[in-house]
Amino acid sequence: MLFHSIFFYFFSFVAVSSAMLVILSRNTVYSVLFLILVFISISILFIMIGAEFLGMIILIVYVGAVAVLFLFVVMMLNVSQQKIKENTTKGFINNVSVAAVVGVIIFLELLIVISGWKYKDTFNPLLSNKLNNSISNTHELGNIIYTEYIHLFQISGIILLIAMIGAITLTFSKRENVK
């Protein structure tokens, strides 16, 4: 129980402090790196409470797709700004050092999760009610999404479809004299 509390407070502190650094950072690349750290910390917190599916989905969707997309967009948009102004930060704090610090923190978090996995059976469950152990978290989540919250699920799909059509419409340019 003590290890569980220490891990919880550690990952919570990393998530909250990284979220503050996302907002307070002046460099957009640093903000995206701290955002990736927030996503990983929240994912680890979900894994710690027994929601492995949600933790892995956050890792795959947010870190694997959204944050990397943000990083590519920020890097592509900053290319024109980097040509105009010279790089004034010649000290210790540059993109490589901040990325190295964030990478070391993520590596240490993953080591803690992997090493703490053997103590998983000793953690006390947060819910006091009786749980059906024959049904997995993923199966139960699917039951809830597709029965009780089907309308919200369908509305979110429609919103994503409209956003995709809007993005295609905004970026579509009709060229003349092209077959």
Short mmCIF file of C-alpha atoms in Angstrom, two decimals:
data_model
loop_
_atom_site.label_atom_id
_atom_site.label_comp_id
_atom_site.label_asym_id
_atom_site.label_seq_id
_atom_site.Cartn_x
_atom_site.Cartn_y
_atom_site.Cartn_z
CA MET A 1 0.00 0.00 0.00
CA LEU A 2 2.89 2.36 0.75
CA PHE A 3 4.48 1.73 -2.66
CA HIS A 4 1.14 2.37 -4.36
CA SER A 5 0.78 5.72 -2.58
CA ILE A 6 4.36 6.75 -3.36
CA PHE A 7 3.93 5.86 -7.03
CA PHE A 8 0.60 7.69 -7.17
CA TYR A 9 2.01 10.88 -5.68
CA PHE A 10 5.11 10.71 -7.87
CA PHE A 11 3.16 10.31 -11.12
CA SER A 12 0.58 12.88 -10.04
CA PHE A 13 3.32 15.40 -9.27
CA VAL A 14 4.97 14.76 -12.63
CA ALA A 15 1.63 15.11 -14.45
CA VAL A 16 0.63 18.35 -12.71
CA SER A 17 4.06 19.96 -12.98
CA SER A 18 4.34 18.96 -16.65
CA ALA A 19 0.88 20.39 -17.32
CA MET A 20 1.98 23.67 -15.76
CA LEU A 21 5.13 23.66 -17.90
CA VAL A 22 3.00 23.10 -21.02
CA ILE A 23 1.24 26.37 -20.29
CA LEU A 24 4.23 28.35 -19.01
CA SER A 25 6.80 27.30 -21.60
CA ARG A 26 7.62 29.94 -24.21
CA ASN A 27 8.96 27.48 -26.77
CA THR A 28 6.27 25.46 -28.52
CA VAL A 29 8.52 22.43 -28.98
CA TYR A 30 9.09 22.32 -25.21
CA SER A 31 5.34 22.59 -24.66
CA VAL A 32 4.69 19.58 -26.88
CA LEU A 33 7.40 17.56 -25.11
CA PHE A 34 5.86 18.39 -21.74
CA LEU A 35 2.43 17.47 -23.15
CA ILE A 36 3.79 14.05 -24.09
CA LEU A 37 5.07 13.70 -20.51
CA VAL A 38 1.60 14.58 -19.17
CA PHE A 39 -0.03 11.96 -21.40
CA ILE A 40 2.41 9.26 -20.30
CA SER A 41 1.97 10.11 -16.61
CA ILE A 42 -1.83 10.01 -16.89
CA SER A 43 -1.60 6.73 -18.76
CA ILE A 44 0.50 5.24 -15.98
CA LEU A 45 -2.04 6.46 -13.40
CA PHE A 46 -4.80 4.68 -15.32
CA ILE A 47 -2.73 1.51 -15.41
CA MET A 48 -2.16 1.76 -11.66
CA ILE A 49 -5.91 1.82 -10.90
CA GLY A 50 -6.49 -1.25 -13.02
CA ALA A 51 -7.79 0.37 -16.21
CA GLU A 52 -5.09 -1.05 -18.45
CA PHE A 53 -7.13 -0.64 -21.61
CA LEU A 54 -7.66 3.10 -21.06
CA GLY A 55 -4.00 3.56 -20.18
CA MET A 56 -2.87 1.84 -23.36
CA ILE A 57 -5.40 3.75 -25.47
CA ILE A 58 -4.06 7.03 -24.07
CA LEU A 59 -0.54 5.93 -24.95
CA ILE A 60 -1.47 4.84 -28.45
CA VAL A 61 -3.86 7.64 -29.39
CA TYR A 62 -2.57 10.67 -27.55
CA VAL A 63 1.16 10.04 -27.41
CA GLY A 64 1.40 8.02 -30.57
CA ALA A 65 -0.79 10.14 -32.79
CA VAL A 66 -1.90 13.47 -31.39
CA ALA A 67 1.28 14.58 -29.64
CA VAL A 68 3.51 13.47 -32.51
CA LEU A 69 1.21 15.31 -34.92
CA PHE A 70 1.46 18.43 -32.74
CA LEU A 71 5.24 18.10 -32.71
CA PHE A 72 5.43 17.76 -36.51
CA VAL A 73 3.09 20.72 -37.05
CA VAL A 74 5.00 22.90 -34.60
CA MET A 75 8.31 21.96 -36.16
CA MET A 76 6.98 22.63 -39.67
CA LEU A 77 5.50 25.99 -38.67
CA ASN A 78 8.65 27.08 -36.86
CA VAL A 79 10.85 26.46 -39.92
CA SER A 80 9.98 29.84 -41.44
CA GLN A 81 10.45 31.61 -38.10
CA GLN A 82 13.83 29.94 -37.54
CA LYS A 83 15.11 31.26 -40.88
CA ILE A 84 14.13 34.82 -39.99
CA LYS A 85 15.56 35.04 -36.49
CA GLU A 86 18.85 33.68 -35.31
CA ASN A 87 18.96 31.21 -32.49
CA THR A 88 19.69 33.30 -29.42
CA THR A 89 19.81 30.45 -26.90
CA LYS A 90 23.36 29.21 -26.98
CA GLY A 91 23.41 28.07 -23.36
CA PHE A 92 22.60 24.80 -21.66
CA ILE A 93 18.86 25.02 -22.27
CA ASN A 94 18.17 24.12 -25.86
CA ASN A 95 15.96 21.61 -27.62
CA VAL A 96 18.30 18.69 -27.05
CA SER A 97 18.74 19.26 -23.32
CA VAL A 98 15.01 19.68 -22.63
CA ALA A 99 14.20 16.64 -24.74
CA ALA A 100 16.86 14.66 -22.86
CA VAL A 101 15.42 15.65 -19.47
CA VAL A 102 11.88 14.74 -20.56
CA GLY A 103 13.15 11.47 -22.04
CA VAL A 104 14.96 10.54 -18.81
CA ILE A 105 11.83 11.25 -16.76
CA ILE A 106 9.70 9.11 -19.10
CA PHE A 107 12.30 6.33 -18.93
CA LEU A 108 12.33 6.45 -15.11
CA GLU A 109 8.53 6.38 -15.02
CA LEU A 110 8.45 3.31 -17.24
CA LEU A 111 11.08 1.59 -15.08
CA ILE A 112 8.99 2.27 -11.98
CA VAL A 113 5.86 0.88 -13.63
CA ILE A 114 7.63 -2.24 -14.89
CA SER A 115 9.32 -2.88 -11.57
CA GLY A 116 6.12 -2.19 -9.63
CA TRP A 117 4.09 -4.58 -11.77
CA LYS A 118 5.11 -7.55 -9.60
CA TYR A 119 3.41 -5.87 -6.60
CA LYS A 120 0.11 -5.49 -8.47
CA ASP A 121 -1.61 -8.27 -6.55
CA THR A 122 -0.87 -6.61 -3.20
CA PHE A 123 -2.62 -3.34 -4.10
CA ASN A 124 -5.99 -2.77 -2.48
CA PRO A 125 -8.86 -2.22 -4.90
CA LEU A 126 -10.39 1.24 -4.83
CA LEU A 127 -13.94 0.00 -5.21
CA SER A 128 -15.62 -1.62 -2.26
CA ASN A 129 -18.38 -3.30 -4.27
CA LYS A 130 -18.11 -6.79 -5.66
CA LEU A 131 -16.56 -6.97 -9.09
CA ASN A 132 -17.15 -9.69 -11.63
CA ASN A 133 -13.66 -11.01 -12.36
CA SER A 134 -14.81 -13.13 -15.29
CA ILE A 135 -15.40 -10.03 -17.45
CA SER A 136 -12.38 -8.01 -18.52
CA ASN A 137 -12.14 -4.22 -18.34
CA THR A 138 -12.25 -3.94 -22.12
CA HIS A 139 -15.40 -6.06 -22.37
CA GLU A 140 -17.13 -4.07 -19.64
CA LEU A 141 -16.10 -0.76 -21.22
CA GLY A 142 -17.52 -1.92 -24.55
CA ASN A 143 -20.77 -2.91 -22.87
CA ILE A 144 -21.13 0.51 -21.27
CA ILE A 145 -20.19 2.50 -24.39
CA TYR A 146 -22.45 0.57 -26.75
CA THR A 147 -25.47 0.31 -24.43
CA GLU A 148 -25.78 3.27 -22.06
CA TYR A 149 -23.75 5.87 -23.97
CA ILE A 150 -24.44 4.90 -27.59
CA HIS A 151 -25.92 8.30 -28.44
CA LEU A 152 -22.89 10.17 -27.11
CA PHE A 153 -20.61 7.75 -28.96
CA GLN A 154 -22.46 8.35 -32.23
CA ILE A 155 -22.46 12.14 -31.70
CA SER A 156 -18.70 12.11 -31.12
CA GLY A 157 -18.28 10.15 -34.37
CA ILE A 158 -20.37 12.72 -36.25
CA ILE A 159 -18.33 15.58 -34.77
CA LEU A 160 -15.09 13.88 -35.87
CA LEU A 161 -16.53 13.35 -39.37
CA ILE A 162 -17.52 17.03 -39.62
CA ALA A 163 -14.05 18.08 -38.41
CA MET A 164 -12.42 15.85 -41.02
CA ILE A 165 -14.61 17.26 -43.81
CA GLY A 166 -13.86 20.80 -42.59
CA ALA A 167 -10.11 20.17 -42.61
CA ILE A 168 -10.28 18.75 -46.13
CA THR A 169 -12.39 21.70 -47.29
CA LEU A 170 -10.02 24.25 -45.80
CA THR A 171 -6.91 22.69 -47.31
CA PHE A 172 -8.42 21.83 -50.70
CA SER A 173 -7.22 24.07 -53.47
CA LYS A 174 -8.51 23.72 -57.00
CA ARG A 175 -5.78 23.97 -59.60
CA GLU A 176 -6.40 25.18 -63.11
CA ASN A 177 -5.26 23.34 -66.25
CA VAL A 178 -4.81 20.01 -64.48
CA LYS A 179 -6.35 16.84 -65.85
#
